């Protein structure tokens, strides 16, 4: 970012305001659209500035999972019991330590109503629960496990409930358009119905402040020309993560440097930087969603070992947890060891990620040969498999607690899939905000007129992750930002 | 920090300057004293503001290791071969990924001269190499391994050299006064000789800026009364880490929340926050030094296993690496498994940390019994020990590469020491600075008049650590800050 000027500009320096609205929102992804609807529903005149040619952002390309629970209408329709307390207990364990307790409470207590609001906005959901391991859902069902709630160690801590809520997709699917596309087109249409104005191809550059330090607008560029936008009530930053800002990645999340996934290149961290230039504080800048590029239907049926030939994760858990533990705790070294019978079952099992049905790297008659082919330390894998098989013969997994349905002794022939370095992801850290999405100065007070939500903020995750947390906290705290800015 | 005002104050609001100097330094620990000497040697009139009743800070209480190499006079006198290139290769691996390459180059290339400067300042070193596992040195020798250079995996990457340089301590030792005390009293005396003025019991509160945004002073309090200090050439922040700021620890380093070690309670992060309020950027806020509370002489002679009964680290490496891998990669779960013979040898071995000669938690005749007593998953530890012993009988450790001199089959009786949760530490992240210790705004330009060094900055560590890196980069970049501020 060196050389670009991201410092605030005084309002008296603006000779002409090109646009004006009560609430001005930078970015039209999930947080931006939720903020726009929230502000418009609160009676505000709303203008959204979108950097690309149209709305949607990373959300439209995503799997479209929104993490919600505590007894939503969809959960109940699928016969799932859940409470806000169970949801809090799970998320505190899965996303922590260091979770923002106030945000977690607000989110879990408001989750049922937030789902009602999504449905009221027109997002379609089908009352059907997809109970299979996977990153997403391959058919048009709408509810799934998306955080390892039903796998050890969390399943022993609190009663599991699936909380991944996916918009129902039209069948047969059209190309890559999944639940994220349905979610975003529906919400963008709703914003339009409410009279939200949108300016596209407008790139946020700097915040504008008055003499009291209040944020009163934005300076942007459109095809290189400066466009000044006045915000009568508030500016909302919804500009996404810093996954594509090399300097910030090196400084905060170097293990994912140059390996973005499930993100878009507009996520350059600028929304974070313009607020930092006003003294805004940060949180959890090292936290990352980590995708792991292997089909969960294969992983659950084998064992994952690290570079020392040791198991290190429940293979039947949320694959993003596998990704995090692989990247952050096992030096990005992973191998899936699986016998032929289980491999064939896994390949035949339904999956939303057919491109992750990986081919074996090595196939051998014995584990001893396999270990040697893989170049693992002598005796390491054979020892691990022997120990696993001894318990698996009784259907148990005392070391990691994989569910009995996925436990079976590893037979012959046996294969290994080389999954070293098979991770990518996006960042979860960002601006510190209040539960009303006000951006906090490092002195602990809100910066007047400035709000933020989505992945330019630190939301619910302190380190861990579940799929749906970003669309979840982005839409929930985005809506809060819109309401608060409109009514402040 | 909510409720405290840490924002900059305009110079025109200062009616009376209580003190004035060319260079004003906040904090009289290692970075502050090096900055003071550097500035004074460059001809500046220097004033140090120290929050407590006297200088020294965390450095005076520390082990006093300064990480230096590339062929220092002391290394040569001890017959050690080293080059700046080897030092860089090692540190890039041990401290990265994400290391600031410019800082690393400057530090390694300037390391020999920096040691000369320390000696010229009067710091005494004894030409003797202590080649034993340990946190520090129990006698008055001055050179040791302090980063795992001679242990796998680093020893296979680059020729190892010891780089921990400790001031020679008077023998017999007086109480707790170790090499850190010698280092700091010597440097503080040198600063005094150079005419550096010191004001104690002065607490830095806010930075003072002129209308151009240049930092021109500090507002402080002394026994509750405001004291304004003008800096004609520059202000240097040398205020230490944020290990005692609960809010920052929760936001950036939650795994060490409420568990500080090797730090002092003045390390409240305020130096970071006052610069953030000016738009300063941060780096590597999650990085932490992690102390592990067990004598390395015991650890090297046993095997360390995690909560799954698996080995995860070379037991003969730098104990701070063991601490980091335990806390960050193994859920803070560790047990040392050691047989009676090795335990007795370890207890009898010389150590600078006799309080870390831990007693066994469990003692059994067989590993099978021990595993059961420890509550580990059935078969997990027995499998690990069987595999270890099989190779140890041949003097090798193919899984982790512990050096042959520490490898021996684990016999009977066998003990385990419960080391779960036995970590503490301090933070390594902080302000982004240039190689000249200018504080960088988030737009990539230096903030005029503002410098920082030591643990309120992100120095050499991007995540990993070696003992002596904090006194090393603190003194090296502290001195740079002093010289640059004095001559700017």
mmCIF file of C-alpha atoms in Angstrom, chain A residues 124-309:
data_model
loop_
_atom_site.group_PDB
_atom_site.id
_atom_site.type_symbol
_atom_site.label_atom_id
_atom_site.label_comp_id
_atom_site.label_asym_id
_atom_site.label_seq_id
_atom_site.Cartn_x
_atom_site.Cartn_y
_atom_site.Cartn_z
ATOM 1 C CA UNK A 124 -35.973 -19.558 -0.124
ATOM 2 C CA UNK A 125 -35.215 -22.509 2.147
ATOM 3 C CA UNK A 126 -36.314 -26.102 1.747
ATOM 4 C CA UNK A 127 -37.286 -27.971 4.894
ATOM 5 C CA UNK A 128 -34.758 -30.743 4.373
ATOM 6 C CA UNK A 129 -31.645 -31.740 6.304
ATOM 7 C CA UNK A 130 -28.630 -33.117 4.425
ATOM 8 C CA UNK A 131 -26.800 -35.333 6.911
ATOM 9 C CA UNK A 132 -23.587 -36.186 5.090
ATOM 10 C CA UNK A 133 -19.979 -35.047 5.344
ATOM 11 C CA UNK A 134 -19.305 -32.294 2.853
ATOM 12 C CA UNK A 135 -18.309 -28.717 2.224
ATOM 13 C CA UNK A 136 -21.771 -27.912 0.878
ATOM 14 C CA UNK A 137 -24.952 -29.734 -0.179
ATOM 15 C CA UNK A 138 -25.086 -31.408 -3.607
ATOM 16 C CA UNK A 139 -28.878 -31.222 -3.969
ATOM 17 C CA UNK A 140 -31.453 -28.571 -3.000
ATOM 18 C CA UNK A 141 -31.654 -29.359 0.723
ATOM 19 C CA UNK A 142 -31.127 -26.428 3.063
ATOM 20 C CA UNK A 143 -29.668 -27.596 6.381
ATOM 21 C CA UNK A 144 -26.308 -29.240 7.124
ATOM 22 C CA UNK A 145 -23.567 -29.624 9.695
ATOM 23 C CA UNK A 146 -20.969 -26.994 8.894
ATOM 24 C CA UNK A 147 -18.711 -26.761 11.923
ATOM 25 C CA UNK A 148 -18.014 -30.234 13.294
ATOM 26 C CA UNK A 149 -20.841 -29.998 15.844
ATOM 27 C CA UNK A 150 -21.508 -33.758 15.495
ATOM 28 C CA UNK A 151 -17.853 -34.785 15.672
ATOM 29 C CA UNK A 152 -15.426 -35.088 18.571
ATOM 30 C CA UNK A 153 -14.375 -33.134 20.560
ATOM 31 C CA UNK A 154 -17.383 -30.809 20.292
ATOM 32 C CA UNK A 155 -20.022 -33.548 20.238
ATOM 33 C CA UNK A 156 -18.940 -34.622 23.716
ATOM 34 C CA UNK A 157 -19.168 -31.039 24.992
ATOM 35 C CA UNK A 158 -22.677 -30.085 23.920
ATOM 36 C CA UNK A 159 -25.617 -31.691 22.101
ATOM 37 C CA UNK A 160 -24.914 -31.270 18.392
ATOM 38 C CA UNK A 161 -27.239 -29.442 16.018
ATOM 39 C CA UNK A 162 -26.733 -28.646 12.353
ATOM 40 C CA UNK A 163 -26.680 -24.880 11.830
ATOM 41 C CA UNK A 164 -25.571 -24.407 8.239
ATOM 42 C CA UNK A 165 -28.567 -22.774 6.507
ATOM 43 C CA UNK A 166 -28.356 -22.793 2.689
ATOM 44 C CA UNK A 167 -30.770 -21.117 0.335
ATOM 45 C CA UNK A 168 -32.624 -23.651 -1.776
ATOM 46 C CA UNK A 169 -31.062 -23.849 -5.220
ATOM 47 C CA UNK A 170 -33.073 -24.469 -8.392
ATOM 48 C CA UNK A 171 -32.575 -28.001 -9.691
ATOM 49 C CA UNK A 172 -30.936 -28.935 -11.944
ATOM 50 C CA UNK A 173 -28.185 -26.455 -11.047
ATOM 51 C CA UNK A 174 -27.079 -23.925 -13.572
ATOM 52 C CA UNK A 175 -23.308 -23.991 -13.815
ATOM 53 C CA UNK A 176 -21.600 -22.695 -10.722
ATOM 54 C CA UNK A 177 -24.634 -20.878 -9.357
ATOM 55 C CA UNK A 178 -25.159 -22.253 -5.878
ATOM 56 C CA UNK A 179 -26.799 -21.173 -2.664
ATOM 57 C CA UNK A 180 -24.572 -18.090 -2.414
ATOM 58 C CA UNK A 181 -25.867 -16.884 -5.752
ATOM 59 C CA UNK A 182 -29.484 -17.433 -4.690
ATOM 60 C CA UNK A 183 -28.888 -15.672 -1.373
ATOM 61 C CA UNK A 184 -27.247 -12.636 -2.906
ATOM 62 C CA UNK A 185 -29.535 -12.157 -5.900
ATOM 63 C CA UNK A 186 -32.515 -12.349 -3.554
ATOM 64 C CA UNK A 187 -31.105 -9.833 -1.079
ATOM 65 C CA UNK A 188 -29.930 -7.471 -3.820
ATOM 66 C CA UNK A 189 -33.409 -7.579 -5.361
ATOM 67 C CA UNK A 190 -34.904 -6.835 -1.949
ATOM 68 C CA UNK A 191 -32.595 -3.851 -1.531
ATOM 69 C CA UNK A 192 -33.725 -2.605 -4.918
ATOM 70 C CA UNK A 193 -37.380 -2.942 -3.926
ATOM 71 C CA UNK A 194 -36.665 -0.818 -0.883
ATOM 72 C CA UNK A 195 -35.259 1.967 -3.027
ATOM 73 C CA UNK A 196 -31.582 1.431 -2.267
ATOM 74 C CA UNK A 197 -29.472 3.186 -4.904
ATOM 75 C CA UNK A 198 -26.370 1.521 -6.268
ATOM 76 C CA UNK A 199 -23.374 3.061 -7.967
ATOM 77 C CA UNK A 200 -21.089 0.503 -9.543
ATOM 78 C CA UNK A 201 -17.449 0.744 -10.670
ATOM 79 C CA UNK A 202 -16.813 3.093 -7.775
ATOM 80 C CA UNK A 203 -13.678 2.458 -5.764
ATOM 81 C CA UNK A 204 -13.511 3.661 -2.174
ATOM 82 C CA UNK A 205 -10.314 5.629 -1.566
ATOM 83 C CA UNK A 206 -10.508 7.736 1.575
ATOM 84 C CA UNK A 207 -12.852 8.702 4.355
ATOM 85 C CA UNK A 208 -13.963 12.295 4.733
ATOM 86 C CA UNK A 209 -14.124 13.793 8.221
ATOM 87 C CA UNK A 210 -15.469 17.030 9.629
ATOM 88 C CA UNK A 211 -13.622 19.234 12.102
ATOM 89 C CA UNK A 212 -14.972 17.168 15.023
ATOM 90 C CA UNK A 213 -13.520 13.997 13.572
ATOM 91 C CA UNK A 214 -16.905 12.637 12.488
ATOM 92 C CA UNK A 215 -16.950 10.609 9.272
ATOM 93 C CA UNK A 216 -19.229 12.457 6.868
ATOM 94 C CA UNK A 217 -18.452 10.877 3.532
ATOM 95 C CA UNK A 218 -16.124 9.073 1.207
ATOM 96 C CA UNK A 219 -13.838 10.008 -1.602
ATOM 97 C CA UNK A 220 -13.906 7.409 -4.345
ATOM 98 C CA UNK A 221 -12.703 7.016 -7.892
ATOM 99 C CA UNK A 222 -14.658 5.919 -10.939
ATOM 100 C CA UNK A 223 -12.546 5.130 -13.978
ATOM 101 C CA UNK A 224 -9.809 7.272 -12.455
ATOM 102 C CA UNK A 225 -11.988 10.304 -11.786
ATOM 103 C CA UNK A 226 -12.630 11.445 -8.221
ATOM 104 C CA UNK A 227 -16.191 11.041 -6.982
ATOM 105 C CA UNK A 228 -17.073 12.551 -3.583
ATOM 106 C CA UNK A 229 -19.989 11.077 -1.671
ATOM 107 C CA UNK A 230 -21.582 12.711 1.335
ATOM 108 C CA UNK A 231 -23.146 10.624 4.105
ATOM 109 C CA UNK A 232 -25.605 12.531 6.253
ATOM 110 C CA UNK A 233 -25.912 9.854 8.919
ATOM 111 C CA UNK A 234 -23.116 7.388 8.500
ATOM 112 C CA UNK A 235 -20.622 5.499 6.351
ATOM 113 C CA UNK A 236 -20.600 1.697 6.493
ATOM 114 C CA UNK A 237 -17.471 -0.192 5.423
ATOM 115 C CA UNK A 238 -18.358 -3.580 3.942
ATOM 116 C CA UNK A 239 -15.312 -4.019 1.772
ATOM 117 C CA UNK A 240 -14.252 -7.550 2.661
ATOM 118 C CA UNK A 241 -11.065 -9.155 3.892
ATOM 119 C CA UNK A 242 -7.370 -8.475 3.262
ATOM 120 C CA UNK A 243 -6.703 -11.840 1.613
ATOM 121 C CA UNK A 244 -5.386 -10.104 -1.511
ATOM 122 C CA UNK A 245 -3.219 -7.498 0.220
ATOM 123 C CA UNK A 246 0.253 -9.017 0.077
ATOM 124 C CA UNK A 247 1.765 -6.655 2.605
ATOM 125 C CA UNK A 248 -0.972 -7.258 5.149
ATOM 126 C CA UNK A 249 -0.874 -11.001 4.543
ATOM 127 C CA UNK A 250 2.872 -11.040 5.209
ATOM 128 C CA UNK A 251 2.372 -8.982 8.358
ATOM 129 C CA UNK A 252 -0.618 -10.787 9.812
ATOM 130 C CA UNK A 253 -1.333 -14.128 8.145
ATOM 131 C CA UNK A 254 1.885 -15.207 6.427
ATOM 132 C CA UNK A 255 0.949 -18.878 6.257
ATOM 133 C CA UNK A 256 -1.779 -18.041 3.736
ATOM 134 C CA UNK A 257 0.357 -15.545 1.822
ATOM 135 C CA UNK A 258 -0.298 -15.918 -1.927
ATOM 136 C CA UNK A 259 -2.745 -18.755 -1.302
ATOM 137 C CA UNK A 260 -6.181 -17.164 -1.219
ATOM 138 C CA UNK A 261 -9.271 -19.344 -1.661
ATOM 139 C CA UNK A 262 -13.029 -18.737 -1.477
ATOM 140 C CA UNK A 263 -12.406 -15.010 -1.787
ATOM 141 C CA UNK A 264 -12.263 -12.352 -4.499
ATOM 142 C CA UNK A 265 -9.418 -10.108 -5.527
ATOM 143 C CA UNK A 266 -11.266 -6.963 -4.470
ATOM 144 C CA UNK A 267 -10.490 -8.050 -0.899
ATOM 145 C CA UNK A 268 -7.457 -5.813 -0.605
ATOM 146 C CA UNK A 269 -7.861 -4.636 2.977
ATOM 147 C CA UNK A 270 -8.405 -1.012 2.090
ATOM 148 C CA UNK A 271 -11.515 -0.722 4.261
ATOM 149 C CA UNK A 272 -9.396 -1.768 7.222
ATOM 150 C CA UNK A 273 -6.591 0.647 6.395
ATOM 151 C CA UNK A 274 -8.755 3.758 5.933
ATOM 152 C CA UNK A 275 -10.238 3.141 9.365
ATOM 153 C CA UNK A 276 -6.826 2.461 10.902
ATOM 154 C CA UNK A 277 -5.753 5.834 9.572
ATOM 155 C CA UNK A 278 -8.439 7.273 11.883
ATOM 156 C CA UNK A 279 -7.089 5.326 14.860
ATOM 157 C CA UNK A 280 -9.368 2.301 14.591
ATOM 158 C CA UNK A 281 -8.350 -0.801 16.505
ATOM 159 C CA UNK A 282 -7.997 -4.346 15.194
ATOM 160 C CA UNK A 283 -8.578 -7.853 16.451
ATOM 161 C CA UNK A 284 -7.578 -11.429 15.601
ATOM 162 C CA UNK A 285 -5.610 -10.526 12.504
ATOM 163 C CA UNK A 286 -4.049 -14.001 12.379
ATOM 164 C CA UNK A 287 -7.373 -15.852 12.171
ATOM 165 C CA UNK A 288 -8.067 -17.528 8.831
ATOM 166 C CA UNK A 289 -10.651 -19.745 7.241
ATOM 167 C CA UNK A 290 -8.667 -22.638 5.810
ATOM 168 C CA UNK A 291 -10.097 -24.701 2.998
ATOM 169 C CA UNK A 292 -8.749 -28.227 2.631
ATOM 170 C CA UNK A 293 -8.871 -29.549 -0.883
ATOM 171 C CA UNK A 294 -10.173 -33.088 -0.466
ATOM 172 C CA UNK A 295 -13.711 -34.414 -0.448
ATOM 173 C CA UNK A 296 -14.976 -34.983 3.111
ATOM 174 C CA UNK A 297 -16.674 -38.158 1.895
ATOM 175 C CA UNK A 298 -13.209 -39.573 1.239
ATOM 176 C CA UNK A 299 -11.611 -38.186 4.391
ATOM 177 C CA UNK A 300 -14.213 -39.609 6.772
ATOM 178 C CA UNK A 301 -13.505 -43.092 5.387
ATOM 179 C CA UNK A 302 -9.728 -43.006 5.871
ATOM 180 C CA UNK A 303 -7.196 -41.684 8.320
ATOM 181 C CA UNK A 304 -5.342 -38.418 7.993
ATOM 182 C CA UNK A 305 -1.723 -38.435 9.092
ATOM 183 C CA UNK A 306 0.848 -35.658 9.318
ATOM 184 C CA UNK A 307 4.485 -35.642 8.216
ATOM 185 C CA UNK A 308 5.392 -37.853 11.168
ATOM 186 C CA UNK A 309 2.783 -40.449 10.194
#
